[in-house]
Structure formats: structure tokens, C-alpha cells
């Protein structure tokens, strides 16, 4: 709606308010009881006036913003960057403070801005892409954000996670603009990617963020050629559970690696995650989701099938059984979620899977009861063994009291070997 249209609507408010007042008074005169009206016209008038005042203030702010944006857009030319044919065309105007940071090529301040507004991630993702187009060199601005990235743990401390997230967000915005990358910029990105690769470790708390950041660098700057096929696929496997990975592959050169990723996930028993990629990339004919789901449920039952066996004390391995049951319950819950999310009811009906979960929970409760009884039995057995050991120790005491007493007991009565210690000397039976 144009400002002129909004002004016309606002100007019609007084006339409409008069019509509403007449209608109210007419209704009030027709009423047989004045007590049926819990409020008066002045109450309605105050409410409408309050709303009218709020609308007028918002309208003045909108007019001021419109006047502010017009000279800015004309005064600041778009940066002289080479764009692809499908260059990103911004549909929103970024906030002035964000735009100024990009115009000034202030990477450190831009990073701080992203971190401070990270709670409103939808707004920052919407505004970043059009904002960086105002930079004289958007690609260089984004790469400057990675300064000191390798030693970020020592320099930033608790802010390391937020900084990594800000780098990932800005990289995604750069990828969205579809700008051409110069050879020197690609080489700089390659060096950054190698630094990120050195930080990747399954034991690293921030491993998922680092892997996503590395994949974003590979996808945005087209660095697949510098990494082995298995290396890229292994990185994708690490973060395959995240929806962000699907979006990352969908909009970059990493899309070519999706079939290899699906094969790897299937071989690892992670068909639930591969289904997500199969449907997102329309590979249903090659990898039927219902078959993948059947394979996942079958493998989860196979893993949980071995509920027998004894532990090191020759008692039933209740702990192992419980872990197997819990694992199967978790797998069935994931299967239910997948069925409902991707409408795979023809493969499994959620009701039957929920019924199976209920039976497994009953089995789990029985396991706890049996485990409790066994623990009591074990404690009783340990007490018995302790008494036996004490009785054996008493034989030792008796045997070492008088060195002169050399009346040895007859062999074969089950007396422990320590009984044959006399006066500190060890006697052996011939």
C-alpha cells in the first residue's frame, strides 16, 4: 500500500467515528435497560483515539524512513562487482547501520553486529545478503571476517562459538548473492578451508559448527577439487542429521556428492537420515524411501535381538538388555517421526510402531524388576563368600600360632594351602 493510500484511510477515521457514535446512541436509546451497557461512548472514544494516535505516530515514522531511504539508494551506487547471470536481486532494504558497516568494509564490527543480533536470526539472514552488496568488495569483506580463525579459542574464549556461527551466517549470505569469485579470492578461501580442516575432530565440542563452516567454504568458493571425494562425503556424514546440511547441498556444488552421501549413510545403518536427502533431491526412484525405512527398522531389531548372555559374574546381562531395548525404542520413535513427516504410511503405520514401543517399555520394566532381584541375590552371595573368606583366614591364624606344633593335618580335607605355613616356613606335601 502506498503512503498516499494510507493517508487517505487515516483521514476517513473521524467520519467513521461519528457514524459509530450515532449507531451506539441509537442502540442505547432502543435498549429497555440502561444497566445492560457496561461502558459509555467516552470509553469507546478514548480507545479509538488511542489507536488513532498510535497509527499517526507509525505513519510519521514510515514517512521519515521513506525520505531517508530515497537519497541513500541514489547517493550510494551499487558496488562494481562482477555478477553471474542469475545475480541475486535484493527485495529488502537493509538497516542503515548494517549497510554502513558493509560500506566501510569493517569486518570486525560486522561480526559483532551479527553476534549481537543472533537471536533474531531470520531478520539477520534476510538483511545480510542485500547489505554486503553495498561493500566495495563483498567477497573480501566476508573473508576478512575469518581473520584469526585458527586461534579463535585462545583469543575469543567463550565467544568462539558465536564467532563461528557469525562466519557461517555471512558465508551463506555471500553464497546467496551468487557473485563471481576471483582466483586470488578462491586461493585465500582455500587456505581458510585447510585451517578449518585442521580443527575438525569428533572429540571437538564445536565439531558440527566447524564442519558446517568448512562445507560452506567448499560450496561457496567451489573448493571440491582440493578435497578427496571420500573426505567431502565424510564431512557430510558428520552433519547429515542437520537440516542445514540439506539446504547447504541443495544450493551449492556439494549437490553432486549427495548420491555418495546416501550410499554411505545406508551402509552405516543411518537410513533415516538418508531418506531426508532422497526426498529433498528427488532420488526416490533410485532409493525407494519405504525400502530404506524397512531396512532401518530391521537393523534396529537385529541390533537389539541379542538380549541374552551372561555378564562376568555369570548373571544375566540386564544392563546390556536394557541398553538394547532403549536403542530399539529410540529407533522406532525415529521411524514414526519419519513416517509422519514424509507420509510413508504405506511402509509402516505409526499405530503398529507405537504398539511395539509400548510392549518394549513393558519389557524394560520387567528387566528392572528382574535386575533388582538379581542384585539382592548377588549381595547375599557376596556376604556368603565374605564369611567363607573369614573362616579361611581363621585357619591361617591357627596354623601360625605355635611353630613347635608340627602335627600336620591329613591331606585332602579341603584345607587351604595357607594352612601349611608353620612358623613362617612353607611346607609342601610330598
Tab-separated table of C-alpha atoms in Angstrom:
chain	number	residue	atom	x	y	z
A	1	UNK	CA	0.000	0.000	0.000
A	2	UNK	CA	1.373	3.488	-0.951
A	3	UNK	CA	1.768	6.300	1.578
A	4	UNK	CA	-0.966	8.284	-0.159
A	5	UNK	CA	-3.402	5.391	0.259
A	6	UNK	CA	-2.545	5.077	3.956
A	7	UNK	CA	-3.069	8.819	4.443
A	8	UNK	CA	-6.485	8.631	2.744
A	9	UNK	CA	-7.583	5.817	5.062
A	10	UNK	CA	-6.367	7.752	8.103
A	11	UNK	CA	-8.290	10.863	7.023
A	12	UNK	CA	-11.517	8.874	6.888
A	13	UNK	CA	-11.253	7.806	10.547
A	14	UNK	CA	-13.080	10.886	12.052
A	15	UNK	CA	-16.109	10.432	9.756
A	16	UNK	CA	-16.287	6.726	10.546
A	17	UNK	CA	-16.051	7.505	14.255
A	18	UNK	CA	-19.049	9.846	14.013
A	19	UNK	CA	-21.064	7.141	12.268
A	20	UNK	CA	-20.125	4.688	15.018
A	21	UNK	CA	-21.201	7.176	17.711
A	22	UNK	CA	-24.615	7.653	16.104
A	23	UNK	CA	-25.103	3.904	15.870
A	24	UNK	CA	-24.132	3.469	19.524
A	25	UNK	CA	-26.529	6.188	20.741
A	26	UNK	CA	-29.339	4.724	18.645
A	27	UNK	CA	-28.706	1.287	20.112
A	28	UNK	CA	-28.592	2.735	23.599
A	29	UNK	CA	-31.958	4.553	23.118
A	30	UNK	CA	-33.634	1.334	21.949
A	31	UNK	CA	-32.443	-0.611	24.963
A	32	UNK	CA	-35.034	-1.138	27.717
A	33	UNK	CA	-32.424	-1.206	30.458
A	34	UNK	CA	-29.516	1.150	30.790
A	35	UNK	CA	-27.830	-1.428	33.023
A	36	UNK	CA	-27.192	-3.684	30.027
A	37	UNK	CA	-24.445	-1.257	28.873
A	38	UNK	CA	-21.319	-1.713	30.956
A	39	UNK	CA	-19.461	1.105	29.175
A	40	UNK	CA	-20.215	4.552	27.757
A	41	UNK	CA	-19.380	6.225	24.467
A	42	UNK	CA	-16.485	8.066	26.072
A	43	UNK	CA	-14.845	4.701	26.742
A	44	UNK	CA	-15.090	3.754	23.069
A	45	UNK	CA	-13.947	7.215	22.008
A	46	UNK	CA	-10.842	7.022	24.221
A	47	UNK	CA	-9.974	3.593	22.810
A	48	UNK	CA	-10.332	4.714	19.187
A	49	UNK	CA	-8.376	7.906	19.855
A	50	UNK	CA	-5.541	5.878	21.379
A	51	UNK	CA	-5.367	3.638	18.309
A	52	UNK	CA	-5.569	6.651	16.004
A	53	UNK	CA	-2.687	8.317	17.803
A	54	UNK	CA	-0.554	5.154	17.550
A	55	UNK	CA	-1.289	4.853	13.815
A	56	UNK	CA	-0.373	8.509	13.270
A	57	UNK	CA	2.971	8.025	15.009
A	58	UNK	CA	3.750	4.914	12.949
A	59	UNK	CA	2.780	6.777	9.781
A	60	UNK	CA	5.161	9.631	10.562
A	61	UNK	CA	7.973	7.107	11.169
A	62	UNK	CA	7.192	5.435	7.858
A	63	UNK	CA	7.272	8.767	6.029
A	64	UNK	CA	10.605	9.654	7.629
A	65	UNK	CA	12.056	6.255	6.670
A	66	UNK	CA	10.829	6.656	3.101
A	67	UNK	CA	12.538	10.058	2.816
A	68	UNK	CA	15.702	8.659	4.365
A	69	UNK	CA	15.974	5.693	2.010
A	70	UNK	CA	15.469	7.538	-1.259
A	71	UNK	CA	18.637	9.680	-1.125
A	72	UNK	CA	20.673	6.802	0.314
A	73	UNK	CA	19.898	4.470	-2.561
A	74	UNK	CA	20.621	7.128	-5.165
A	75	UNK	CA	23.693	8.515	-3.391
A	76	UNK	CA	25.394	5.177	-2.806
A	77	UNK	CA	25.949	3.337	-6.080
A	78	UNK	CA	25.960	-0.419	-6.165
A	79	UNK	CA	29.485	-1.811	-5.823
A	80	UNK	CA	31.332	-2.580	-9.020
A	81	UNK	CA	31.242	-6.357	-8.655
A	82	UNK	CA	31.030	-8.854	-11.465
A	83	UNK	CA	27.831	-10.825	-11.194
A	84	UNK	CA	26.619	-14.036	-12.700
A	85	UNK	CA	23.605	-14.149	-14.962
A	86	UNK	CA	21.416	-15.240	-12.076
A	87	UNK	CA	22.692	-12.455	-9.799
A	88	UNK	CA	20.862	-12.041	-6.535
A	89	UNK	CA	18.330	-9.208	-6.668
A	90	UNK	CA	17.591	-7.862	-3.176
A	91	UNK	CA	13.934	-7.465	-2.305
A	92	UNK	CA	14.515	-5.696	1.029
A	93	UNK	CA	16.477	-2.643	2.092
A	94	UNK	CA	18.883	-3.456	4.959
A	95	UNK	CA	19.054	-1.316	8.117
A	96	UNK	CA	21.219	1.794	7.779
A	97	UNK	CA	23.708	0.770	10.498
A	98	UNK	CA	24.273	-2.633	8.875
A	99	UNK	CA	24.654	-1.023	5.472
A	100	UNK	CA	27.219	1.455	6.838
A	101	UNK	CA	29.352	-1.377	8.237
A	102	UNK	CA	29.452	-3.005	4.812
A	103	UNK	CA	30.215	0.284	3.007
A	104	UNK	CA	33.127	0.878	5.401
A	105	UNK	CA	34.395	-2.728	4.921
A	106	UNK	CA	34.516	-3.079	8.720
A	107	UNK	CA	34.619	-6.877	9.130
A	108	UNK	CA	35.216	-6.873	12.881
A	109	UNK	CA	32.294	-4.531	13.583
A	110	UNK	CA	30.128	-6.523	11.189
A	111	UNK	CA	30.919	-9.700	13.102
A	112	UNK	CA	29.981	-8.010	16.367
A	113	UNK	CA	26.716	-6.831	14.801
A	114	UNK	CA	25.824	-10.367	13.687
A	115	UNK	CA	26.608	-11.774	17.142
A	116	UNK	CA	24.559	-9.092	18.934
A	117	UNK	CA	21.505	-9.751	16.728
A	118	UNK	CA	21.824	-13.556	16.549
A	119	UNK	CA	18.608	-14.103	18.489
A	120	UNK	CA	16.683	-12.619	15.576
A	121	UNK	CA	18.389	-14.948	13.097
A	122	UNK	CA	15.629	-14.726	10.495
A	123	UNK	CA	15.969	-10.956	10.235
A	124	UNK	CA	19.764	-11.004	10.082
A	125	UNK	CA	19.752	-13.692	7.367
A	126	UNK	CA	17.247	-11.604	5.410
A	127	UNK	CA	19.232	-8.361	5.728
A	128	UNK	CA	22.809	-9.593	5.306
A	129	UNK	CA	22.709	-10.568	1.634
A	130	UNK	CA	21.475	-7.188	0.341
A	131	UNK	CA	23.718	-5.359	2.830
A	132	UNK	CA	27.020	-6.848	1.671
A	133	UNK	CA	26.264	-5.734	-1.899
A	134	UNK	CA	26.978	-2.182	-0.718
A	135	UNK	CA	30.582	-3.146	0.088
A	136	UNK	CA	33.244	-2.217	-2.446
A	137	UNK	CA	34.384	-5.874	-2.383
A	138	UNK	CA	31.785	-8.153	-0.761
A	139	UNK	CA	33.907	-11.299	-1.087
A	140	UNK	CA	36.922	-9.670	0.574
A	141	UNK	CA	34.691	-8.374	3.370
A	142	UNK	CA	33.442	-11.899	4.103
A	143	UNK	CA	36.952	-13.381	4.016
A	144	UNK	CA	38.204	-10.629	6.360
A	145	UNK	CA	35.708	-11.944	8.887
A	146	UNK	CA	37.858	-15.086	9.234
A	147	UNK	CA	40.920	-13.198	10.464
A	148	UNK	CA	42.490	-15.140	13.347
A	149	UNK	CA	40.040	-18.007	12.917
A	150	UNK	CA	42.643	-20.728	13.553
A	151	UNK	CA	43.488	-19.337	17.023
A	152	UNK	CA	39.984	-18.269	17.925
A	153	UNK	CA	39.856	-20.431	21.075
A	154	UNK	CA	42.816	-18.546	22.594
A	155	UNK	CA	41.753	-15.059	21.533
A	156	UNK	CA	37.950	-15.141	21.878
A	157	UNK	CA	37.393	-17.655	24.681
A	158	UNK	CA	33.671	-18.038	25.341
A	159	UNK	CA	32.781	-16.062	22.211
A	160	UNK	CA	34.360	-18.679	19.900
A	161	UNK	CA	31.061	-20.407	19.178
A	162	UNK	CA	29.266	-17.141	18.405
A	163	UNK	CA	32.070	-16.022	16.085
A	164	UNK	CA	31.996	-19.304	14.182
A	165	UNK	CA	28.244	-19.045	13.800
A	166	UNK	CA	28.572	-15.466	12.525
A	167	UNK	CA	31.123	-16.610	9.917
A	168	UNK	CA	28.787	-19.370	8.797
A	169	UNK	CA	25.829	-16.977	8.536
A	170	UNK	CA	27.772	-14.427	6.499
A	171	UNK	CA	29.170	-17.128	4.193
A	172	UNK	CA	25.628	-18.288	3.495
A	173	UNK	CA	24.616	-14.730	2.636
A	174	UNK	CA	27.566	-14.373	0.262
A	175	UNK	CA	26.611	-17.632	-1.441
A	176	UNK	CA	23.075	-16.303	-1.820
A	177	UNK	CA	24.307	-13.275	-3.794
A	178	UNK	CA	25.872	-15.576	-6.454
A	179	UNK	CA	28.812	-13.230	-7.077
A	180	UNK	CA	31.743	-14.334	-9.213
A	181	UNK	CA	34.857	-15.321	-7.262
A	182	UNK	CA	38.269	-14.068	-8.387
A	183	UNK	CA	41.207	-16.519	-8.490
A	184	UNK	CA	43.075	-14.778	-5.657
A	185	UNK	CA	39.933	-14.824	-3.514
A	186	UNK	CA	39.466	-18.530	-4.205
A	187	UNK	CA	43.046	-19.222	-3.151
A	188	UNK	CA	42.515	-17.252	0.056
A	189	UNK	CA	39.344	-19.245	0.744
A	190	UNK	CA	41.251	-22.489	0.082
A	191	UNK	CA	43.810	-21.602	2.763
A	192	UNK	CA	40.999	-20.838	5.195
A	193	UNK	CA	39.358	-24.164	4.375
A	194	UNK	CA	42.605	-26.005	5.139
A	195	UNK	CA	42.777	-24.231	8.509
A	196	UNK	CA	39.204	-25.314	9.245
A	197	UNK	CA	40.028	-28.874	8.227
A	198	UNK	CA	42.793	-28.997	10.827
A	199	UNK	CA	40.238	-28.084	13.502
A	200	UNK	CA	37.823	-30.902	12.593
A	201	UNK	CA	37.780	-33.610	15.269
A	202	UNK	CA	34.953	-35.852	16.578
A	203	UNK	CA	36.153	-35.007	20.099
A	204	UNK	CA	35.823	-31.282	19.439
A	205	UNK	CA	32.758	-29.821	21.198
A	206	UNK	CA	32.192	-27.367	18.349
A	207	UNK	CA	32.849	-30.003	15.685
A	208	UNK	CA	29.446	-29.695	13.954
A	209	UNK	CA	29.778	-25.921	13.555
A	210	UNK	CA	33.335	-26.242	12.234
A	211	UNK	CA	32.316	-28.947	9.749
A	212	UNK	CA	29.358	-26.882	8.520
A	213	UNK	CA	31.628	-23.876	8.160
A	214	UNK	CA	34.149	-25.916	6.170
A	215	UNK	CA	31.412	-27.301	3.905
A	216	UNK	CA	30.049	-23.789	3.380
A	217	UNK	CA	33.510	-22.617	2.317
A	218	UNK	CA	33.796	-25.560	-0.099
A	219	UNK	CA	30.336	-24.927	-1.528
A	220	UNK	CA	30.554	-21.139	-1.804
A	221	UNK	CA	34.036	-20.965	-3.328
A	222	UNK	CA	33.887	-24.215	-5.317
A	223	UNK	CA	36.735	-25.931	-3.483
A	224	UNK	CA	35.677	-29.551	-4.047
A	225	UNK	CA	38.679	-30.087	-6.332
A	226	UNK	CA	41.031	-29.553	-3.391
A	227	UNK	CA	39.445	-32.308	-1.315
A	228	UNK	CA	39.228	-36.041	-1.975
A	229	UNK	CA	35.784	-37.467	-2.672
A	230	UNK	CA	35.762	-39.562	0.487
A	231	UNK	CA	36.889	-36.568	2.501
A	232	UNK	CA	33.955	-34.399	1.431
A	233	UNK	CA	31.467	-37.253	1.901
A	234	UNK	CA	32.866	-37.992	5.374
A	235	UNK	CA	32.361	-34.346	6.306
A	236	UNK	CA	28.758	-34.509	5.094
A	237	UNK	CA	28.189	-37.681	7.121
A	238	UNK	CA	29.293	-35.875	10.312
A	239	UNK	CA	26.484	-33.326	9.973
A	240	UNK	CA	23.937	-35.348	7.978
A	241	UNK	CA	21.412	-35.189	10.816
A	242	UNK	CA	21.130	-31.392	10.493
A	243	UNK	CA	18.577	-29.816	8.178
A	244	UNK	CA	21.154	-27.123	7.430
A	245	UNK	CA	23.199	-29.749	5.571
A	246	UNK	CA	20.328	-30.432	3.182
A	247	UNK	CA	19.994	-26.720	2.405
A	248	UNK	CA	23.754	-26.421	2.013
A	249	UNK	CA	23.904	-29.251	-0.535
A	250	UNK	CA	20.785	-28.041	-2.331
A	251	UNK	CA	22.271	-24.662	-3.205
A	252	UNK	CA	25.912	-25.486	-3.945
A	253	UNK	CA	28.311	-27.730	-5.811
A	254	UNK	CA	28.004	-30.200	-2.920
A	255	UNK	CA	24.812	-31.378	-4.588
A	256	UNK	CA	26.970	-33.684	-6.726
A	257	UNK	CA	28.046	-35.592	-3.609
A	258	UNK	CA	24.542	-36.405	-2.371
A	259	UNK	CA	24.283	-39.899	-4.008
A	260	UNK	CA	27.613	-40.890	-2.420
A	261	UNK	CA	26.385	-39.495	0.905
A	262	UNK	CA	23.185	-41.571	0.705
A	263	UNK	CA	25.165	-44.738	-0.039
A	264	UNK	CA	27.472	-44.083	2.914
A	265	UNK	CA	24.599	-43.402	5.317
A	266	UNK	CA	22.795	-46.587	4.232
A	267	UNK	CA	25.925	-48.664	4.798
A	268	UNK	CA	26.188	-47.225	8.323
A	269	UNK	CA	22.597	-48.108	9.263
A	270	UNK	CA	21.524	-44.451	9.129
A	271	UNK	CA	18.758	-44.854	6.568
A	272	UNK	CA	16.509	-42.401	8.411
A	273	UNK	CA	18.938	-39.589	7.625
A	274	UNK	CA	19.415	-40.737	4.030
A	275	UNK	CA	15.620	-40.644	3.478
A	276	UNK	CA	15.760	-36.907	4.133
A	277	UNK	CA	18.250	-36.441	1.291
A	278	UNK	CA	16.451	-38.895	-1.021
A	279	UNK	CA	13.225	-36.917	-0.833
A	280	UNK	CA	14.866	-33.472	-0.879
A	281	UNK	CA	16.831	-34.297	-4.047
A	282	UNK	CA	14.104	-36.381	-5.694
A	283	UNK	CA	16.079	-39.631	-5.799
A	284	UNK	CA	13.052	-41.725	-4.865
A	285	UNK	CA	13.289	-43.967	-7.950
A	286	UNK	CA	16.871	-44.947	-7.149
A	287	UNK	CA	16.430	-45.167	-3.371
A	288	UNK	CA	12.780	-46.020	-2.504
A	289	UNK	CA	12.127	-44.489	0.953
A	290	UNK	CA	9.854	-47.349	2.055
A	291	UNK	CA	12.657	-49.873	1.475
A	292	UNK	CA	15.110	-47.707	3.376
A	293	UNK	CA	12.663	-47.435	6.259
A	294	UNK	CA	12.124	-51.220	6.312
A	295	UNK	CA	15.896	-51.754	6.335
A	296	UNK	CA	16.337	-49.293	9.210
A	297	UNK	CA	13.678	-50.917	11.403
A	298	UNK	CA	15.002	-54.402	10.575
A	299	UNK	CA	18.562	-53.434	11.503
A	300	UNK	CA	17.434	-51.792	14.737
A	301	UNK	CA	15.667	-55.040	15.719
A	302	UNK	CA	18.731	-57.028	14.757
A	303	UNK	CA	20.943	-54.919	16.997
A	304	UNK	CA	18.500	-55.343	19.865
A	305	UNK	CA	17.905	-59.072	19.271
A	306	UNK	CA	20.818	-60.256	21.400
A	307	UNK	CA	19.251	-59.667	24.806
A	308	UNK	CA	20.600	-62.877	26.369
A	309	UNK	CA	24.023	-63.784	27.612
A	310	UNK	CA	25.741	-63.610	30.969
A	311	UNK	CA	27.970	-60.962	32.458
A	312	UNK	CA	31.365	-61.521	34.074
A	313	UNK	CA	29.681	-62.718	37.302
A	314	UNK	CA	27.661	-65.357	35.433
A	315	UNK	CA	24.451	-63.442	35.989
A	316	UNK	CA	22.054	-62.350	33.206
A	317	UNK	CA	23.358	-59.214	31.498
A	318	UNK	CA	20.431	-56.986	32.437
A	319	UNK	CA	22.292	-53.763	31.712
A	320	UNK	CA	23.088	-54.884	28.166
A	321	UNK	CA	19.481	-55.921	27.694
A	322	UNK	CA	18.213	-52.531	28.845
A	323	UNK	CA	20.571	-50.700	26.503
A	324	UNK	CA	19.382	-52.861	23.604
A	325	UNK	CA	15.712	-52.229	24.426
A	326	UNK	CA	16.248	-48.475	24.791
A	327	UNK	CA	18.080	-48.410	21.486
A	328	UNK	CA	15.216	-50.183	19.754
A	329	UNK	CA	12.646	-47.814	21.285
A	330	UNK	CA	14.675	-44.820	20.123
A	331	UNK	CA	14.917	-46.282	16.610
A	332	UNK	CA	11.165	-46.906	16.424
A	333	UNK	CA	10.423	-43.352	17.560
A	334	UNK	CA	12.638	-42.017	14.776
A	335	UNK	CA	10.810	-44.292	12.326
A	336	UNK	CA	7.433	-42.925	13.463
A	337	UNK	CA	8.636	-39.358	13.024
A	338	UNK	CA	9.902	-40.150	9.523
A	339	UNK	CA	6.645	-41.874	8.536
A	340	UNK	CA	4.601	-38.875	9.638
A	341	UNK	CA	6.963	-36.255	8.210
A	342	UNK	CA	7.306	-37.825	4.749
A	343	UNK	CA	3.898	-39.575	4.590
A	344	UNK	CA	5.288	-43.113	4.381
A	345	UNK	CA	2.203	-44.752	5.900
A	346	UNK	CA	2.220	-47.377	3.164
A	347	UNK	CA	5.527	-48.648	4.580
A	348	UNK	CA	4.652	-48.618	8.277
A	349	UNK	CA	1.617	-47.467	10.177
A	350	UNK	CA	2.529	-45.328	13.206
A	351	UNK	CA	-0.078	-47.133	15.341
A	352	UNK	CA	1.649	-50.512	14.955
A	353	UNK	CA	5.031	-48.988	15.749
A	354	UNK	CA	3.643	-47.254	18.847
A	355	UNK	CA	2.137	-50.546	19.995
A	356	UNK	CA	5.553	-52.155	19.610
A	357	UNK	CA	7.100	-49.376	21.693
A	358	UNK	CA	4.556	-49.985	24.474
A	359	UNK	CA	5.490	-53.679	24.538
A	360	UNK	CA	9.170	-52.814	24.702
A	361	UNK	CA	8.554	-50.443	27.614
A	362	UNK	CA	6.783	-53.263	29.487
A	363	UNK	CA	9.766	-55.487	28.791
A	364	UNK	CA	12.049	-52.750	30.089
A	365	UNK	CA	10.061	-52.520	33.340
A	366	UNK	CA	10.279	-56.302	33.785
A	367	UNK	CA	14.005	-56.103	33.197
A	368	UNK	CA	14.386	-53.546	36.000
A	369	UNK	CA	12.447	-55.791	38.390
A	370	UNK	CA	14.497	-58.863	37.491
A	371	UNK	CA	17.685	-56.828	37.777
A	372	UNK	CA	16.694	-55.678	41.280
A	373	UNK	CA	16.088	-59.273	42.392
A	374	UNK	CA	19.407	-60.355	40.951
A	375	UNK	CA	21.220	-57.548	42.741
A	376	UNK	CA	19.773	-58.769	46.042
A	377	UNK	CA	20.891	-62.294	45.195
A	378	UNK	CA	24.382	-61.056	44.322
A	379	UNK	CA	24.676	-59.125	47.586
A	380	UNK	CA	23.609	-62.229	49.530
A	381	UNK	CA	26.151	-64.336	47.649
A	382	UNK	CA	28.883	-61.772	48.311
A	383	UNK	CA	28.095	-61.853	52.033
A	384	UNK	CA	28.323	-65.642	51.990
A	385	UNK	CA	31.660	-65.545	50.209
A	386	UNK	CA	32.930	-62.950	52.667
A	387	UNK	CA	32.065	-65.263	55.594
A	388	UNK	CA	33.868	-68.121	53.853
A	389	UNK	CA	36.973	-65.973	53.390
A	390	UNK	CA	36.861	-65.017	57.069
A	391	UNK	CA	36.705	-68.691	58.029
A	392	UNK	CA	39.691	-69.460	55.795
A	393	UNK	CA	41.620	-66.629	57.431
A	394	UNK	CA	40.929	-68.176	60.827
A	395	UNK	CA	42.741	-71.325	59.645
A	396	UNK	CA	45.758	-69.179	58.839
A	397	UNK	CA	45.740	-67.745	62.326
A	398	UNK	CA	45.546	-71.170	63.970
A	399	UNK	CA	48.313	-72.572	61.790
A	400	UNK	CA	50.831	-69.859	62.679
A	401	UNK	CA	50.303	-69.688	66.468
A	402	UNK	CA	52.852	-72.389	67.633
A	403	UNK	CA	55.860	-73.065	65.421
A	404	UNK	CA	56.567	-76.198	67.536
A	405	UNK	CA	53.227	-77.696	66.665
A	406	UNK	CA	54.046	-79.795	63.656
A	407	UNK	CA	51.109	-82.163	63.751
A	408	UNK	CA	50.070	-81.668	60.149
A	409	UNK	CA	46.513	-82.422	59.132
A	410	UNK	CA	45.837	-85.118	56.639
A	411	UNK	CA	45.729	-84.038	53.039
A	412	UNK	CA	42.506	-83.973	51.119
A	413	UNK	CA	40.182	-82.323	53.657
A	414	UNK	CA	39.773	-79.158	51.663
A	415	UNK	CA	42.035	-77.122	53.918
A	416	UNK	CA	43.537	-74.097	52.107
A	417	UNK	CA	47.251	-74.164	51.220
A	418	UNK	CA	47.968	-71.360	53.663
A	419	UNK	CA	47.226	-73.891	56.448
A	420	UNK	CA	50.589	-75.496	55.785
A	421	UNK	CA	52.527	-72.384	56.793
A	422	UNK	CA	54.265	-73.189	60.063
A	423	UNK	CA	56.470	-70.681	61.805
A	424	UNK	CA	56.776	-68.623	58.668
A	425	UNK	CA	58.118	-71.616	56.676
A	426	UNK	CA	56.233	-73.066	53.768
A	427	UNK	CA	55.739	-76.798	53.936
A	428	UNK	CA	54.956	-78.784	50.840
A	429	UNK	CA	53.180	-82.118	50.795
A	430	UNK	CA	55.087	-84.922	49.187
